[in-house]
Amino acid sequence: MSETRGARMTTDDEQRAAVWTLPNAISGLRLLGVPLFLWLVLGPEADVWALVVLMISGFTDWLDGYLARRLNQTSKLGEILDPVADRLYILAVVIGLGVREIVPWWVVVILPARDLFLWCLVPFLRTRGYSALPVHFLGKAATANLLYAFPLLFVGDGVSTFETLAKVFGWAFAIWGIGLYWWAGLLYAWQVRKLLADRDRRAPDLNAPSKPADPGAGAA
């Protein structure tokens, strides 16, 4: 029994450390869309194609997570690539919107400022063996609001009735998204403070050899 459990734990550890998986490949392709999006927005100003890139990014964001769970290919690298891709797309979009003067520059500054604030917390996490905190629902909700807002703001760069409605709804999503984005950041900071206050809490060592099961653990 202990040998079976140890083998299962070893397999799980190997899966967590895997790099060449289908979900990670999709995440890598998603990252390649960031410079493409910026070029489309700032170069030829091909907004329709830029929106297509954003739509594909949103679909692949769902797809890599779905495949990771379905194929049992969740990995540490995948957990890092997913939020990094989200943040890079948010940064690319706000830069594009700012340069095109669709949004004021305070929006361009306030979103990356939140990520810079969180990056400053990483060295404190590393003192306890963690590389990042798990993504919670509020952060995903904030990202979803922003990724809805940005295409609408692009579409709303005009004077027709449809474009005006797109701008109104775009700003509604943007304001909620910015608020939730910073609220999530403050919650992450609170989690770090609680982690540092608990002197005995450290990240589990995935490279440590699996301990044999207690022979009496399954006894009734």
Coordinates of C-alpha atoms in Angstrom, one line a residue:
M1 CA 0.0 0.0 0.0
S2 CA 2.8 2.4 0.9
E3 CA 4.6 1.6 -2.3
T4 CA 1.5 2.4 -4.4
R5 CA 1.0 5.7 -2.6
G6 CA 4.6 6.6 -3.0
A7 CA 4.5 5.8 -6.7
R8 CA 1.3 8.0 -7.1
M9 CA 3.0 10.9 -5.3
T10 CA 6.1 10.6 -7.5
T11 CA 3.9 10.6 -10.6
D12 CA 2.0 13.7 -9.3
D13 CA 5.3 15.5 -8.7
E14 CA 6.5 14.6 -12.2
Q15 CA 3.3 16.0 -13.7
R16 CA 3.7 19.2 -11.7
A17 CA 7.2 19.7 -12.9
A18 CA 6.3 18.9 -16.6
V19 CA 7.2 21.6 -19.2
W20 CA 6.3 20.1 -22.6
T21 CA 2.5 19.7 -22.2
L22 CA -0.3 20.7 -24.6
P23 CA -1.7 23.4 -22.2
N24 CA 1.7 25.0 -21.8
A25 CA 2.2 25.0 -25.6
I26 CA -1.2 26.8 -25.9
S27 CA -0.1 29.3 -23.2
G28 CA 3.1 29.9 -25.1
L29 CA 1.3 30.6 -28.3
R30 CA -1.0 32.9 -26.4
L31 CA 2.0 34.9 -25.2
L32 CA 3.1 35.3 -28.8
G33 CA -0.1 37.2 -29.5
V34 CA 0.9 40.1 -27.2
P35 CA 3.5 41.7 -29.5
L36 CA 1.2 40.9 -32.5
F37 CA -1.7 42.8 -30.8
L38 CA 0.5 45.8 -30.1
W39 CA 1.7 46.0 -33.6
L40 CA -1.8 45.8 -35.0
V41 CA -3.0 48.6 -32.7
L42 CA 0.0 51.0 -33.0
G43 CA 1.2 50.1 -36.6
P44 CA -1.5 49.8 -39.2
E45 CA -4.2 50.5 -36.6
A46 CA -6.0 47.4 -37.7
D47 CA -8.5 47.4 -34.8
V48 CA -10.7 44.6 -36.2
W49 CA -7.7 42.2 -36.3
A50 CA -6.5 43.4 -32.9
L51 CA -9.9 42.5 -31.5
V52 CA -9.7 39.1 -33.2
V53 CA -6.4 38.5 -31.4
L54 CA -8.0 39.4 -28.1
M55 CA -10.9 37.0 -28.7
I56 CA -8.5 34.2 -29.6
S57 CA -6.5 35.0 -26.4
G58 CA -9.7 34.8 -24.3
F59 CA -10.6 31.5 -25.9
T60 CA -7.1 30.0 -25.4
D61 CA -7.1 31.2 -21.8
W62 CA -10.2 29.0 -21.2
L63 CA -8.8 26.2 -23.4
D64 CA -5.5 25.7 -21.7
G65 CA -7.1 25.5 -18.3
Y66 CA -9.8 23.1 -19.6
L67 CA -7.2 20.8 -21.2
A68 CA -4.9 20.9 -18.2
R69 CA -7.7 19.6 -16.0
R70 CA -9.1 17.2 -18.6
L71 CA -5.8 15.7 -19.5
N72 CA -4.4 15.8 -16.0
Q73 CA -1.5 18.0 -17.2
T74 CA -1.6 20.8 -14.6
S75 CA 2.0 22.0 -14.0
K76 CA 3.9 24.6 -12.0
L77 CA 4.9 26.3 -15.3
G78 CA 1.3 26.5 -16.4
E79 CA 0.2 28.1 -13.2
I80 CA 2.8 30.8 -13.8
L81 CA 2.2 31.3 -17.6
D82 CA -1.5 31.8 -17.2
P83 CA -1.5 34.9 -15.0
V84 CA 1.6 36.3 -16.7
A85 CA -0.2 36.2 -20.0
D86 CA -3.3 37.9 -18.5
R87 CA -1.1 40.7 -17.1
L88 CA 0.9 41.2 -20.4
Y89 CA -2.3 41.4 -22.4
I90 CA -3.7 44.0 -19.9
L91 CA -0.5 46.0 -20.2
A92 CA -0.4 45.8 -24.0
V93 CA -4.1 46.9 -24.3
V94 CA -3.8 49.8 -21.9
I95 CA -0.6 51.0 -23.7
G96 CA -2.4 50.8 -27.0
L97 CA -5.5 52.6 -25.7
G98 CA -3.3 55.3 -24.1
V99 CA -1.1 55.9 -27.2
R100 CA -4.3 56.1 -29.3
E101 CA -5.7 58.5 -26.7
I102 CA -8.8 56.4 -26.2
V103 CA -8.3 56.3 -22.4
P104 CA -6.5 58.8 -20.2
W105 CA -3.0 58.1 -19.1
W106 CA -4.0 57.6 -15.4
V107 CA -5.6 54.3 -16.5
V108 CA -2.3 53.3 -18.3
V109 CA -0.4 54.0 -15.0
I110 CA -2.8 52.6 -12.4
L111 CA -3.1 49.1 -13.7
P112 CA 0.7 48.3 -14.1
A113 CA 1.2 50.0 -10.7
R114 CA -0.8 47.3 -9.0
D115 CA 1.3 44.6 -10.6
L116 CA 4.5 46.4 -9.6
F117 CA 3.2 46.6 -6.1
L118 CA 2.6 42.8 -6.1
W119 CA 6.0 42.0 -7.6
C120 CA 7.6 43.9 -4.7
L121 CA 6.0 41.2 -2.4
V122 CA 7.6 38.3 -4.2
P123 CA 10.9 38.5 -2.3
F124 CA 9.0 38.1 0.9
L125 CA 7.2 35.1 -0.4
R126 CA 10.5 33.5 -1.4
T127 CA 11.7 33.6 2.2
R128 CA 9.0 31.0 2.9
G129 CA 9.6 28.9 -0.2
Y130 CA 6.7 30.3 -2.3
S131 CA 7.1 31.7 -5.8
A132 CA 3.5 33.1 -6.0
L133 CA 0.2 33.1 -4.2
P134 CA -2.7 31.0 -5.7
V135 CA -5.0 33.0 -8.0
H136 CA -8.3 33.6 -6.2
F137 CA -11.8 34.4 -7.6
L138 CA -11.6 38.2 -7.1
G139 CA -8.5 38.5 -9.2
K140 CA -10.1 36.4 -12.0
A141 CA -13.3 38.5 -11.9
A142 CA -11.2 41.7 -12.2
T143 CA -9.3 40.3 -15.2
A144 CA -12.5 39.2 -16.8
N145 CA -14.0 42.7 -16.4
L146 CA -11.0 44.3 -17.9
L147 CA -10.8 41.9 -20.8
Y148 CA -14.5 42.8 -21.5
A149 CA -13.8 46.5 -21.2
F150 CA -10.9 46.9 -23.5
P151 CA -12.6 45.6 -26.7
L152 CA -15.6 47.7 -26.0
L153 CA -13.5 50.8 -25.6
F154 CA -11.8 50.1 -28.9
V155 CA -15.2 49.6 -30.6
G156 CA -16.4 52.8 -28.8
D157 CA -13.9 55.0 -30.5
G158 CA -16.5 56.7 -32.7
V159 CA -19.7 58.8 -32.7
S160 CA -22.4 56.4 -33.9
T161 CA -25.1 55.2 -31.5
F162 CA -23.6 51.7 -31.4
E163 CA -20.1 53.1 -30.7
T164 CA -21.4 55.4 -28.0
L165 CA -23.1 52.4 -26.3
A166 CA -19.9 50.4 -26.6
K167 CA -18.0 53.2 -24.9
V168 CA -20.5 53.5 -22.0
F169 CA -20.5 49.7 -21.3
G170 CA -16.7 49.6 -21.9
W171 CA -16.1 52.3 -19.2
A172 CA -18.6 50.5 -16.8
F173 CA -16.6 47.3 -17.1
A174 CA -13.3 49.2 -16.9
I175 CA -14.2 51.1 -13.7
W176 CA -15.4 47.8 -12.0
G177 CA -12.4 46.0 -13.3
I178 CA -9.9 48.6 -12.0
G179 CA -11.6 48.6 -8.6
L180 CA -11.6 44.8 -8.4
Y181 CA -8.0 44.6 -9.7
W182 CA -6.7 46.8 -6.9
W183 CA -9.0 45.2 -4.3
A184 CA -7.6 41.8 -5.3
G185 CA -4.0 43.2 -5.0
L186 CA -4.7 44.4 -1.5
L187 CA -6.1 41.0 -0.6
Y188 CA -2.9 39.3 -2.0
A189 CA -0.9 41.7 0.2
W190 CA -3.0 40.8 3.2
Q191 CA -2.3 37.1 2.5
V192 CA 1.4 37.7 2.4
R193 CA 1.2 39.6 5.7
K194 CA -0.6 36.6 7.3
L195 CA 1.9 34.2 5.8
L196 CA 4.9 36.1 7.2
A197 CA 3.2 36.4 10.6
D198 CA 3.0 32.6 10.8
R199 CA 6.7 31.8 11.5
D200 CA 6.1 28.0 11.1
R201 CA 4.4 28.0 7.7
R202 CA 6.5 27.2 4.6
A203 CA 5.9 25.9 1.1
P204 CA 6.0 22.0 0.9
D205 CA 9.2 20.6 -0.6
L206 CA 8.0 18.8 -3.7
N207 CA 11.5 17.4 -4.2
A208 CA 11.6 15.7 -0.8
P209 CA 11.3 11.9 -0.9
S210 CA 7.9 10.6 -0.1
K211 CA 7.4 9.3 3.4
P212 CA 6.1 5.7 3.8
A213 CA 2.6 5.5 4.9
D214 CA 1.8 4.8 8.5
P215 CA 0.9 1.1 8.7
G216 CA -1.9 1.9 11.1
A217 CA -3.3 4.9 9.2
G218 CA -6.0 2.9 7.5
A219 CA -7.0 1.0 10.7
A220 CA -10.6 1.3 11.7

